Amino acid sequence: MEFEPVIGLEIHAQLLTDAKIFCGCSTKFGAAPNTHTCPVCLGMPGVLPVLNRKVVEFMMKMALATHCDLNRECNFARKNYFYPDLPKGYQISQYAHPPAEHGWVEVDINGGKKRIGITRIHMEEDAGKLMHDEHNPASYVDLNRTGVPLIEIVSEPDIRSAEEAAAYLRRLHEILVYLEICDGNMEEGSFRCDANISLRPRGTEPFGIRAELKNMNSFRNVQRALEYEIKRQQYVLEGGGQVVQETRLWDDTAGVTHPMRSKEEAHDYRYFPDPDLVPVVIDDAWIDEIRKGQPELSLEKRERFMREYQIPAYDAGVLTASRALADYYEEVVRLSGEPKIAANWVMGDILRFLNEEKREIRECPIAPASLAGMIRLIQQGTISGKMAKEVSEAMYRSGKTPQAIIEEKGLVQITDEGALAKTIAEIIGKNSAQVEQYRGGKEKVFGFFVGQAMKATQGKANPQLINDLLKKMLAG
Ligand code: ADP
Ligand code: MG
Ligand code: ZN
């Protein structure tokens, strides 16, 4: 029997607000343990949470970008459970009345497009972090992260393969980062994903029993964990067994999932509306204001690049991978007037240099004006494409302008036709045997003459000019 995977993802994205969701403490990552805390986020009795308006606005941005309906009223609920990193004994989350529902995003899959539904988006607070001492039987708790704002984005069970799951995840990641509401760092946990997966016989409707996978901290691991889980569940079902509804942890090193807790042990959270927080009212005027402030998103940008700059879809995709990269490219185009050549240089040398050193485009030592200047010098024939390679490398290492580098290295292309013709005449004079061969119909010998001319000019001659002159002068 052939089985079809059914997958739904729950994503937690940490929001880039300066302050926590219910107090004024800083959200900055990496501070000394427990220094970003106050009575509110430490869960002291008698304190009162106050909602950070920015958190609602960031949630609204994501809701609008993913075509969700924004409910005019939502409220917060207490999700009760005990854990040492949760000092209050409950997490403030949203349950029965989420702010955003019924959205979707489109992903590219197998050369086509597919819409994946978003069930809901809600706001909640993060918990703290436990650190287990490897050398002592002790655990420590850092409460800097308690109260850091999160949005949870729950997908419909619309995903049908591990590859689709990864594509959906990448799309959401891209949108969050474009909106500048989440830094998207998966390793630091600012973007986390739990995956729910079940199998059903292909062609049938009802969903099978699902497992929930946790602990995947990269796109690749989400895909690997799902691929493993598809095989595992298939093996269970083919053997006549039943998949157990449980939470399983991905083990990156072993490349397998292990059971963590079964549904019987699962928590009953006893959700109830948080009496300390009033309902949140979102009116049309507020939605309009947020809508007006939305940036151009990656898909729109990609299409505009193809239309406006006449570059291929592939180029547009690479160049819109981040807003900063797209801005860089557009600046080079504006200053050089050469969209396709600019695309080639940014995707080629610039990204290669940056990747080699794992640097961001923001840290690129070559200013857009320098790259544009270099492109103009190639177009004017001042330097050859080959020299430009040397110039771009030197610009990257030194941060200097192309003009400065060309002067330093004496990299000016010979475009003086008279001087070049003289050199070529000398070469023709010295190599009469090859001239005869060429004139006798052995066209391959042409390459020999190009080589000689390049050598005589130390590679500084304009190749097109060499070609033209050789053709003319060899013809006799
Ligand atoms: P929970 O409250 O246990 O997290 P939800 O109903 O909120 O459960 O669903 C969580 C995620 O699991 C959603 O993304 C949903 O699409 C997905 N899901 C629900 N049922 C199934 C199933 N049978 N197989 C795969 N995914 C499922
Ligand atoms: Mg769940
Ligand atoms: Zn605080």
Short mmCIF file of C-alpha atoms and ligand atoms in Angstrom, two decimals:
data_model
loop_
_atom_site.label_atom_id
_atom_site.label_comp_id
_atom_site.label_asym_id
_atom_site.label_seq_id
_atom_site.Cartn_x
_atom_site.Cartn_y
_atom_site.Cartn_z
CA MET A 1 0.00 0.00 0.00
CA GLU A 2 1.20 3.47 -0.76
CA PHE A 3 1.02 6.06 2.00
CA GLU A 4 0.71 9.81 1.79
CA PRO A 5 2.23 12.06 4.48
CA VAL A 6 0.06 14.73 6.11
CA ILE A 7 2.08 17.44 7.81
CA GLY A 8 1.23 20.58 9.81
CA LEU A 9 3.82 22.91 11.31
CA GLU A 10 3.76 25.03 14.43
CA ILE A 11 6.30 27.83 14.33
CA HIS A 12 7.44 30.05 17.15
CA ALA A 13 9.08 33.30 16.13
CA GLN A 14 10.77 35.56 18.66
CA LEU A 15 9.83 39.17 18.00
CA LEU A 16 12.44 41.89 17.67
CA THR A 17 10.89 44.33 20.12
CA ASP A 18 13.28 46.15 22.46
CA ALA A 19 11.18 45.34 25.53
CA LYS A 20 9.50 42.14 26.69
CA ILE A 21 5.81 41.52 26.14
CA PHE A 22 4.45 42.41 29.60
CA CYS A 23 7.25 44.46 31.23
CA GLY A 24 9.97 46.94 30.27
CA CYS A 25 12.92 44.51 30.52
CA SER A 26 15.30 44.24 27.57
CA THR A 27 14.99 41.34 25.15
CA LYS A 28 18.64 41.49 24.11
CA PHE A 29 20.24 38.07 23.58
CA GLY A 30 23.45 37.08 25.32
CA ALA A 31 23.35 39.17 28.53
CA ALA A 32 24.67 37.76 31.83
CA PRO A 33 22.09 35.33 33.28
CA ASN A 34 19.14 36.88 35.12
CA THR A 35 20.19 40.49 34.51
CA HIS A 36 17.23 41.28 32.25
CA THR A 37 14.56 40.56 34.80
CA CYS A 38 12.08 42.38 37.03
CA PRO A 39 9.27 41.36 39.41
CA VAL A 40 6.85 40.98 36.45
CA CYS A 41 8.90 38.56 34.34
CA LEU A 42 10.19 36.78 37.45
CA GLY A 43 6.57 35.99 38.26
CA MET A 44 6.45 37.62 41.70
CA PRO A 45 3.03 37.58 43.36
CA GLY A 46 0.93 40.71 43.10
CA VAL A 47 2.52 42.19 40.00
CA LEU A 48 0.50 43.18 36.95
CA PRO A 49 1.45 42.57 33.31
CA VAL A 50 1.02 45.44 30.82
CA LEU A 51 0.87 44.54 27.13
CA ASN A 52 3.58 45.98 24.85
CA ARG A 53 1.78 47.64 21.91
CA LYS A 54 4.69 46.82 19.56
CA VAL A 55 4.07 43.09 20.02
CA VAL A 56 0.50 43.47 18.75
CA GLU A 57 1.76 45.52 15.80
CA PHE A 58 4.38 42.94 14.85
CA MET A 59 1.77 40.20 15.05
CA MET A 60 -0.49 42.32 12.80
CA LYS A 61 2.32 42.76 10.27
CA MET A 62 2.77 38.99 10.01
CA ALA A 63 -0.99 38.43 9.86
CA LEU A 64 -1.37 40.87 6.97
CA ALA A 65 1.65 39.47 5.12
CA THR A 66 0.16 35.97 5.33
CA HIS A 67 -3.38 36.98 4.26
CA CYS A 68 -4.95 36.28 7.65
CA ASP A 69 -8.22 37.79 8.85
CA LEU A 70 -7.59 39.97 11.88
CA ASN A 71 -10.21 39.55 14.56
CA ARG A 72 -11.38 42.82 16.08
CA GLU A 73 -11.06 41.46 19.60
CA CYS A 74 -8.80 38.86 21.16
CA ASN A 75 -7.70 38.00 24.66
CA PHE A 76 -4.91 36.34 26.62
CA ALA A 77 -5.17 33.03 28.42
CA ARG A 78 -3.12 31.26 31.05
CA LYS A 79 -1.63 27.96 29.96
CA ASN A 80 -0.90 26.18 33.21
CA TYR A 81 2.00 23.83 33.67
CA PHE A 82 4.94 23.40 35.99
CA TYR A 83 8.47 23.69 34.75
CA PRO A 84 11.52 25.17 36.51
CA ASP A 85 12.01 27.75 33.75
CA LEU A 86 8.45 29.04 34.20
CA PRO A 87 8.33 30.91 37.51
CA LYS A 88 4.62 31.80 37.43
CA GLY A 89 3.50 28.22 36.88
CA TYR A 90 1.68 29.33 33.76
CA GLN A 91 2.54 30.86 30.41
CA ILE A 92 0.50 33.80 29.16
CA SER A 93 -0.66 32.79 25.72
CA GLN A 94 -3.81 33.03 23.59
CA TYR A 95 -6.27 30.21 23.18
CA ALA A 96 -9.97 30.48 22.43
CA HIS A 97 -9.84 33.91 20.78
CA PRO A 98 -6.74 34.24 18.62
CA PRO A 99 -6.09 37.57 16.87
CA ALA A 100 -5.45 36.19 13.37
CA GLU A 101 -6.93 33.25 11.44
CA HIS A 102 -7.55 31.78 7.98
CA GLY A 103 -4.37 32.88 6.23
CA TRP A 104 -2.17 31.31 3.59
CA VAL A 105 1.21 31.51 1.91
CA GLU A 106 2.29 30.27 -1.48
CA VAL A 107 5.36 28.06 -1.92
CA ASP A 108 7.22 26.98 -5.04
CA ILE A 109 7.23 23.23 -5.28
CA ASN A 110 8.19 20.93 -8.19
CA GLY A 111 8.17 23.85 -10.61
CA GLY A 112 4.63 24.79 -9.57
CA LYS A 113 2.99 26.85 -6.84
CA LYS A 114 1.06 25.57 -3.88
CA ARG A 115 -0.98 27.37 -1.25
CA ILE A 116 -0.54 26.29 2.35
CA GLY A 117 -3.17 27.41 4.82
CA ILE A 118 -2.45 29.14 8.12
CA THR A 119 -4.90 28.19 10.83
CA ARG A 120 -4.00 30.90 13.31
CA ILE A 121 -1.37 33.28 14.61
CA HIS A 122 -1.26 34.27 18.25
CA MET A 123 0.96 36.11 20.71
CA GLU A 124 2.57 34.63 23.80
CA GLU A 125 5.50 34.96 26.16
CA ASP A 126 8.61 32.82 26.05
CA ALA A 127 9.80 30.77 29.03
CA GLY A 128 13.28 30.92 30.59
CA LYS A 129 16.17 28.63 29.87
CA LEU A 130 17.65 25.78 31.87
CA MET A 131 21.35 25.04 31.69
CA HIS A 132 22.54 21.64 32.79
CA ASP A 133 26.02 21.42 34.25
CA GLU A 134 28.00 18.68 32.55
CA HIS A 135 30.35 18.22 35.48
CA ASN A 136 28.07 18.61 38.48
CA PRO A 137 24.66 17.18 39.28
CA ALA A 138 23.17 20.65 38.95
CA SER A 139 20.98 22.71 36.69
CA TYR A 140 20.82 26.47 36.49
CA VAL A 141 18.04 28.71 35.35
CA ASP A 142 18.39 31.91 33.33
CA LEU A 143 15.20 33.97 33.30
CA ASN A 144 16.36 36.62 30.81
CA ARG A 145 14.17 34.99 28.20
CA THR A 146 10.97 34.81 30.28
CA GLY A 147 8.52 37.29 28.83
CA VAL A 148 10.33 37.71 25.52
CA PRO A 149 7.51 38.05 22.95
CA LEU A 150 6.71 35.24 20.54
CA ILE A 151 4.18 34.70 17.85
CA GLU A 152 3.03 31.17 17.17
CA ILE A 153 2.01 30.43 13.60
CA VAL A 154 0.02 27.21 13.15
CA SER A 155 -0.38 25.77 9.67
CA GLU A 156 -3.26 23.74 8.31
CA PRO A 157 -2.35 20.07 7.70
CA ASP A 158 -1.84 20.96 4.03
CA ILE A 159 1.78 19.87 3.63
CA ARG A 160 2.40 16.59 1.80
CA SER A 161 6.15 16.02 1.88
CA ALA A 162 9.29 16.84 3.84
CA GLU A 163 10.41 19.00 0.94
CA GLU A 164 7.17 20.98 1.01
CA ALA A 165 7.57 21.47 4.75
CA ALA A 166 11.03 22.92 4.21
CA ALA A 167 9.74 25.20 1.44
CA TYR A 168 6.90 26.46 3.68
CA LEU A 169 9.31 27.03 6.53
CA ARG A 170 11.68 28.99 4.29
CA ARG A 171 8.84 31.14 3.02
CA LEU A 172 7.65 32.03 6.54
CA HIS A 173 11.22 32.69 7.62
CA GLU A 174 11.75 34.98 4.66
CA ILE A 175 8.56 36.93 5.39
CA LEU A 176 9.42 37.39 9.08
CA VAL A 177 12.91 38.59 8.27
CA TYR A 178 11.69 40.89 5.48
CA LEU A 179 9.19 42.43 7.88
CA GLU A 180 12.10 42.95 10.29
CA ILE A 181 10.02 41.55 13.15
CA CYS A 182 12.23 38.48 13.82
CA ASP A 183 15.95 37.93 13.31
CA GLY A 184 15.24 34.39 12.08
CA ASN A 185 18.21 32.87 13.87
CA MET A 186 17.36 29.17 14.19
CA GLU A 187 20.45 28.21 16.14
CA GLU A 188 19.77 30.80 18.84
CA GLY A 189 16.14 29.69 18.88
CA SER A 190 14.54 32.87 17.53
CA PHE A 191 12.75 30.75 14.92
CA ARG A 192 11.64 27.31 16.09
CA CYS A 193 9.52 24.68 14.47
CA ASP A 194 7.50 21.70 15.73
CA ALA A 195 6.25 19.35 13.05
CA ASN A 196 3.11 17.21 13.24
CA ILE A 197 3.04 14.26 10.89
CA SER A 198 0.81 11.32 10.10
CA LEU A 199 0.40 8.97 7.15
CA ARG A 200 -2.77 7.85 5.38
CA PRO A 201 -3.28 5.39 2.51
CA ARG A 202 -2.99 7.42 -0.68
CA GLY A 203 -6.40 8.32 -2.07
CA THR A 204 -8.20 8.21 1.30
CA GLU A 205 -9.58 11.16 3.27
CA PRO A 206 -9.30 10.58 7.04
CA PHE A 207 -6.07 11.58 8.75
CA GLY A 208 -3.96 8.99 10.51
CA ILE A 209 -2.60 9.22 14.04
CA ARG A 210 0.14 11.80 14.25
CA ALA A 211 3.42 12.23 16.01
CA GLU A 212 4.80 15.64 16.97
CA LEU A 213 8.49 16.23 16.27
CA LYS A 214 10.59 18.69 18.23
CA ASN A 215 14.18 19.79 18.55
CA MET A 216 15.09 20.50 14.93
CA ASN A 217 17.19 23.63 14.77
CA SER A 218 17.76 24.08 11.06
CA PHE A 219 15.75 23.84 7.85
CA ARG A 220 17.77 20.80 6.91
CA ASN A 221 17.02 19.06 10.17
CA VAL A 222 13.29 19.69 9.84
CA GLN A 223 13.42 18.03 6.45
CA ARG A 224 15.61 15.15 7.66
CA ALA A 225 13.44 14.52 10.73
CA LEU A 226 10.30 14.40 8.58
CA GLU A 227 11.93 12.09 6.03
CA TYR A 228 12.96 9.76 8.84
CA GLU A 229 9.52 9.91 10.43
CA ILE A 230 7.75 9.13 7.15
CA LYS A 231 9.84 5.97 6.83
CA ARG A 232 9.33 5.02 10.45
CA GLN A 233 5.55 5.41 10.37
CA GLN A 234 5.38 3.58 7.07
CA TYR A 235 7.29 0.68 8.60
CA VAL A 236 4.92 0.60 11.59
CA LEU A 237 1.80 0.70 9.40
CA GLU A 238 3.06 -1.83 6.90
CA GLY A 239 3.77 -4.20 9.76
CA GLY A 240 0.12 -3.96 10.75
CA GLY A 241 0.89 -1.76 13.78
CA GLN A 242 -0.45 1.59 14.89
CA VAL A 243 1.38 4.87 15.16
CA VAL A 244 1.38 6.10 18.75
CA GLN A 245 0.24 9.66 19.32
CA GLU A 246 3.27 11.13 21.02
CA THR A 247 5.93 13.79 21.02
CA ARG A 248 9.27 12.68 19.57
CA LEU A 249 12.65 14.38 19.77
CA TRP A 250 14.94 14.62 16.77
CA ASP A 251 18.47 13.38 17.42
CA ASP A 252 20.66 15.23 14.99
CA THR A 253 23.75 13.08 15.45
CA ALA A 254 22.00 9.72 15.17
CA GLY A 255 19.60 11.00 12.50
CA VAL A 256 16.56 9.46 14.21
CA THR A 257 13.58 10.51 16.36
CA HIS A 258 13.03 9.18 19.89
CA PRO A 259 9.81 9.22 21.89
CA MET A 260 9.72 12.00 24.51
CA ARG A 261 6.24 11.81 25.98
CA SER A 262 3.03 10.12 24.97
CA LYS A 263 -0.34 11.82 24.77
CA GLU A 264 -1.42 10.10 28.02
CA GLU A 265 1.29 11.93 29.85
CA ALA A 266 0.57 15.12 27.93
CA HIS A 267 -0.46 18.15 29.91
CA ASP A 268 -3.96 19.30 30.44
CA TYR A 269 -3.16 22.97 30.46
CA ARG A 270 -6.42 24.15 31.98
CA TYR A 271 -6.46 27.25 29.86
CA PHE A 272 -8.55 30.14 31.18
CA PRO A 273 -8.70 33.86 30.32
CA ASP A 274 -6.02 35.82 32.15
CA PRO A 275 -7.88 38.06 34.60
CA ASP A 276 -4.96 40.52 34.75
CA LEU A 277 -5.16 41.48 31.07
CA VAL A 278 -8.01 43.26 29.31
CA PRO A 279 -9.11 42.10 25.85
CA VAL A 280 -7.18 43.61 22.95
CA VAL A 281 -9.29 45.60 20.51
CA ILE A 282 -7.95 46.01 16.99
CA ASP A 283 -9.89 48.57 14.93
CA ASP A 284 -9.87 49.33 11.21
CA ALA A 285 -7.83 52.50 11.63
CA TRP A 286 -5.05 50.53 13.35
CA ILE A 287 -5.09 47.86 10.65
CA ASP A 288 -4.89 50.55 7.94
CA GLU A 289 -1.96 52.18 9.67
CA ILE A 290 -0.07 48.87 9.81
CA ARG A 291 -0.98 48.06 6.22
CA LYS A 292 0.43 51.40 5.03
CA GLY A 293 3.72 50.72 6.80
CA GLN A 294 4.26 47.25 5.27
CA PRO A 295 7.45 46.93 3.23
CA GLU A 296 7.60 45.36 -0.21
CA LEU A 297 7.86 41.61 0.47
CA SER A 298 10.21 39.18 -1.23
CA LEU A 299 7.74 37.80 -3.77
CA GLU A 300 6.62 41.25 -4.90
CA LYS A 301 10.21 42.38 -5.08
CA ARG A 302 11.18 39.32 -7.12
CA GLU A 303 8.47 40.02 -9.66
CA ARG A 304 9.32 43.69 -9.84
CA PHE A 305 13.02 42.90 -10.42
CA MET A 306 12.11 40.62 -13.32
CA ARG A 307 9.81 43.25 -14.80
CA GLU A 308 11.84 46.39 -14.15
CA TYR A 309 15.36 45.06 -14.68
CA GLN A 310 14.58 42.31 -17.18
CA ILE A 311 16.62 39.75 -15.24
CA PRO A 312 15.83 36.01 -15.14
CA ALA A 313 13.70 34.51 -12.36
CA TYR A 314 16.75 32.75 -10.97
CA ASP A 315 18.69 36.01 -10.59
CA ALA A 316 15.69 37.78 -9.09
CA GLY A 317 15.34 34.95 -6.57
CA VAL A 318 18.97 35.11 -5.46
CA LEU A 319 19.02 38.91 -5.30
CA THR A 320 15.89 39.16 -3.15
CA ALA A 321 17.03 36.55 -0.62
CA SER A 322 17.29 39.39 1.88
CA ARG A 323 16.18 43.00 1.90
CA ALA A 324 19.75 44.19 2.45
CA LEU A 325 21.01 42.26 -0.58
CA ALA A 326 18.16 43.55 -2.75
CA ASP A 327 18.88 47.12 -1.64
CA TYR A 328 22.57 46.68 -2.42
CA TYR A 329 21.80 45.36 -5.90
CA GLU A 330 19.33 48.13 -6.65
CA GLU A 331 21.87 50.76 -5.66
CA VAL A 332 24.47 49.23 -8.01
CA VAL A 333 21.89 49.24 -10.81
CA ARG A 334 20.95 52.86 -10.13
CA LEU A 335 24.58 53.97 -10.25
CA SER A 336 25.70 51.81 -13.18
CA GLY A 337 22.58 51.65 -15.34
CA GLU A 338 23.43 47.98 -16.08
CA PRO A 339 20.92 45.64 -14.38
CA LYS A 340 22.07 42.33 -15.85
CA ILE A 341 25.80 43.00 -15.53
CA ALA A 342 25.23 44.22 -11.98
CA ALA A 343 23.28 41.03 -11.23
CA ASN A 344 26.17 38.90 -12.49
CA TRP A 345 28.73 40.69 -10.35
CA VAL A 346 26.62 40.70 -7.19
CA MET A 347 25.65 37.02 -7.55
CA GLY A 348 29.15 36.05 -8.63
CA ASP A 349 32.08 37.76 -6.96
CA ILE A 350 30.28 39.66 -4.20
CA LEU A 351 28.33 36.70 -2.82
CA ARG A 352 31.30 34.40 -3.23
CA PHE A 353 33.63 36.72 -1.26
CA LEU A 354 31.01 37.14 1.46
CA ASN A 355 30.20 33.43 1.67
CA GLU A 356 33.85 32.52 1.96
CA GLU A 357 34.08 34.62 5.10
CA LYS A 358 30.49 34.07 6.28
CA ARG A 359 29.88 37.80 6.17
CA GLU A 360 26.62 39.63 5.63
CA ILE A 361 26.00 41.99 2.74
CA ARG A 362 25.86 44.82 5.31
CA GLU A 363 29.53 44.14 6.06
CA CYS A 364 30.61 44.12 2.40
CA PRO A 365 33.76 46.25 2.00
CA ILE A 366 32.84 47.03 -1.61
CA ALA A 367 30.42 49.96 -1.61
CA PRO A 368 27.68 49.84 -4.27
CA ALA A 369 29.25 52.97 -5.80
CA SER A 370 32.59 51.18 -6.20
CA LEU A 371 31.05 48.16 -7.89
CA ALA A 372 29.00 50.43 -10.16
CA GLY A 373 32.16 52.42 -10.95
CA MET A 374 33.98 49.24 -11.90
CA ILE A 375 31.11 48.15 -14.16
CA ARG A 376 31.25 51.51 -15.92
CA LEU A 377 35.01 51.13 -16.43
CA ILE A 378 34.44 47.75 -18.10
CA GLN A 379 31.69 49.18 -20.29
CA GLN A 380 33.91 52.06 -21.34
CA GLY A 381 36.69 49.63 -22.24
CA THR A 382 39.09 51.08 -19.68
CA ILE A 383 39.58 47.66 -18.11
CA SER A 384 38.89 44.20 -19.48
CA GLY A 385 36.60 41.65 -17.85
CA LYS A 386 39.69 39.75 -16.77
CA MET A 387 41.23 42.82 -15.15
CA ALA A 388 37.91 43.50 -13.45
CA LYS A 389 38.22 40.17 -11.63
CA GLU A 390 41.50 41.39 -10.18
CA VAL A 391 39.97 44.77 -9.35
CA SER A 392 36.96 43.32 -7.55
CA GLU A 393 39.16 41.04 -5.46
CA ALA A 394 41.39 44.00 -4.53
CA MET A 395 38.38 46.19 -3.76
CA TYR A 396 37.05 43.50 -1.43
CA ARG A 397 40.38 43.11 0.39
CA SER A 398 41.15 46.82 0.67
CA GLY A 399 37.83 48.65 0.44
CA LYS A 400 39.45 51.06 -2.04
CA THR A 401 37.77 52.52 -5.11
CA PRO A 402 38.27 50.87 -8.52
CA GLN A 403 40.13 53.95 -9.78
CA ALA A 404 42.64 53.76 -6.94
CA ILE A 405 43.27 50.06 -7.58
CA ILE A 406 43.66 50.47 -11.32
CA GLU A 407 46.27 53.18 -10.77
CA GLU A 408 48.14 51.18 -8.17
CA LYS A 409 48.28 48.07 -10.31
CA GLY A 410 48.70 49.82 -13.65
CA LEU A 411 45.69 47.95 -14.92
CA VAL A 412 44.69 50.10 -17.83
CA GLN A 413 43.52 48.29 -20.90
CA ILE A 414 45.25 49.09 -24.17
CA THR A 415 42.64 50.51 -26.47
CA ASP A 416 45.04 52.51 -28.65
CA GLU A 417 44.44 50.96 -32.04
CA GLY A 418 47.61 52.30 -33.64
CA ALA A 419 49.93 50.91 -30.94
CA LEU A 420 48.18 47.57 -30.99
CA ALA A 421 48.30 47.32 -34.78
CA LYS A 422 52.06 47.86 -34.60
CA THR A 423 52.46 45.02 -32.09
CA ILE A 424 50.31 42.72 -34.23
CA ALA A 425 52.26 43.57 -37.38
CA GLU A 426 55.44 42.51 -35.55
CA ILE A 427 53.88 39.20 -34.51
CA ILE A 428 52.70 38.51 -38.04
CA GLY A 429 56.18 39.32 -39.37
CA LYS A 430 57.88 36.94 -36.95
CA ASN A 431 55.56 33.97 -37.55
CA SER A 432 55.32 33.53 -41.30
CA ALA A 433 54.83 29.76 -41.06
CA GLN A 434 51.65 30.18 -38.99
CA VAL A 435 50.47 32.97 -41.27
CA GLU A 436 50.71 30.64 -44.21
CA GLN A 437 48.86 27.89 -42.37
CA TYR A 438 46.08 30.31 -41.47
CA ARG A 439 45.79 31.64 -44.97
CA GLY A 440 45.79 28.06 -46.22
CA GLY A 441 42.52 27.51 -44.32
CA LYS A 442 43.76 26.27 -40.91
CA GLU A 443 41.56 28.56 -38.84
CA LYS A 444 42.64 27.09 -35.51
CA VAL A 445 45.93 28.97 -35.81
CA PHE A 446 43.99 32.15 -35.09
CA GLY A 447 44.07 31.26 -31.41
CA PHE A 448 47.85 31.16 -31.55
CA PHE A 449 47.93 34.77 -32.75
CA VAL A 450 45.50 35.90 -30.05
CA GLY A 451 47.74 34.26 -27.48
CA GLN A 452 50.84 35.96 -28.86
CA ALA A 453 49.12 39.35 -28.88
CA MET A 454 47.91 38.89 -25.28
CA LYS A 455 51.40 37.89 -24.22
CA ALA A 456 53.01 40.86 -25.94
CA THR A 457 50.59 43.24 -24.20
CA GLN A 458 50.68 41.43 -20.84
CA GLY A 459 46.97 40.78 -21.11
CA LYS A 460 46.14 44.45 -21.13
CA ALA A 461 44.82 44.71 -24.65
CA ASN A 462 41.12 44.88 -25.31
CA PRO A 463 40.31 41.33 -26.56
CA GLN A 464 37.69 42.54 -29.04
CA LEU A 465 40.17 44.96 -30.56
CA ILE A 466 42.82 42.22 -30.85
CA ASN A 467 40.31 40.01 -32.64
CA ASP A 468 39.24 42.70 -35.07
CA LEU A 469 42.79 43.75 -35.91
CA LEU A 470 44.05 40.17 -36.32
CA LYS A 471 41.19 39.29 -38.66
CA LYS A 472 41.88 42.36 -40.78
CA MET A 473 45.66 42.05 -40.85
CA LEU A 474 45.86 38.28 -41.32
CA ALA A 475 43.53 38.53 -44.26
CA GLY A 476 46.47 40.15 -45.90
P1 ADP B 1 -2.13 20.60 19.40
O1 ADP B 1 -3.09 21.38 20.20
O2 ADP B 1 -1.88 19.23 19.91
O3 ADP B 1 -0.87 21.31 19.10
P2 ADP B 1 -3.43 21.28 16.92
O4 ADP B 1 -4.81 20.87 16.55
O5 ADP B 1 -3.23 22.69 17.31
O6 ADP B 1 -2.88 20.32 18.02
O7 ADP B 1 -2.51 20.96 15.67
C1 ADP B 1 -1.18 21.23 15.65
C2 ADP B 1 -0.66 21.04 14.25
O8 ADP B 1 -0.83 19.70 13.84
C3 ADP B 1 -1.34 21.89 13.20
O9 ADP B 1 -0.36 22.43 12.36
C4 ADP B 1 -2.20 20.90 12.43
O10 ADP B 1 -2.30 21.25 11.09
C5 ADP B 1 -1.42 19.61 12.56
N1 ADP B 1 -2.22 18.38 12.54
C6 ADP B 1 -3.39 18.16 13.14
N2 ADP B 1 -3.80 16.88 12.90
C7 ADP B 1 -2.85 16.28 12.15
C8 ADP B 1 -2.68 14.97 11.60
N3 ADP B 1 -3.56 13.99 11.80
N4 ADP B 1 -1.56 14.74 10.88
C9 ADP B 1 -0.66 15.69 10.69
N5 ADP B 1 -0.76 16.93 11.18
C10 ADP B 1 -1.84 17.23 11.91
MG MG B 2 1.14 21.27 19.39
ZN ZN B 3 10.76 42.12 33.35
#
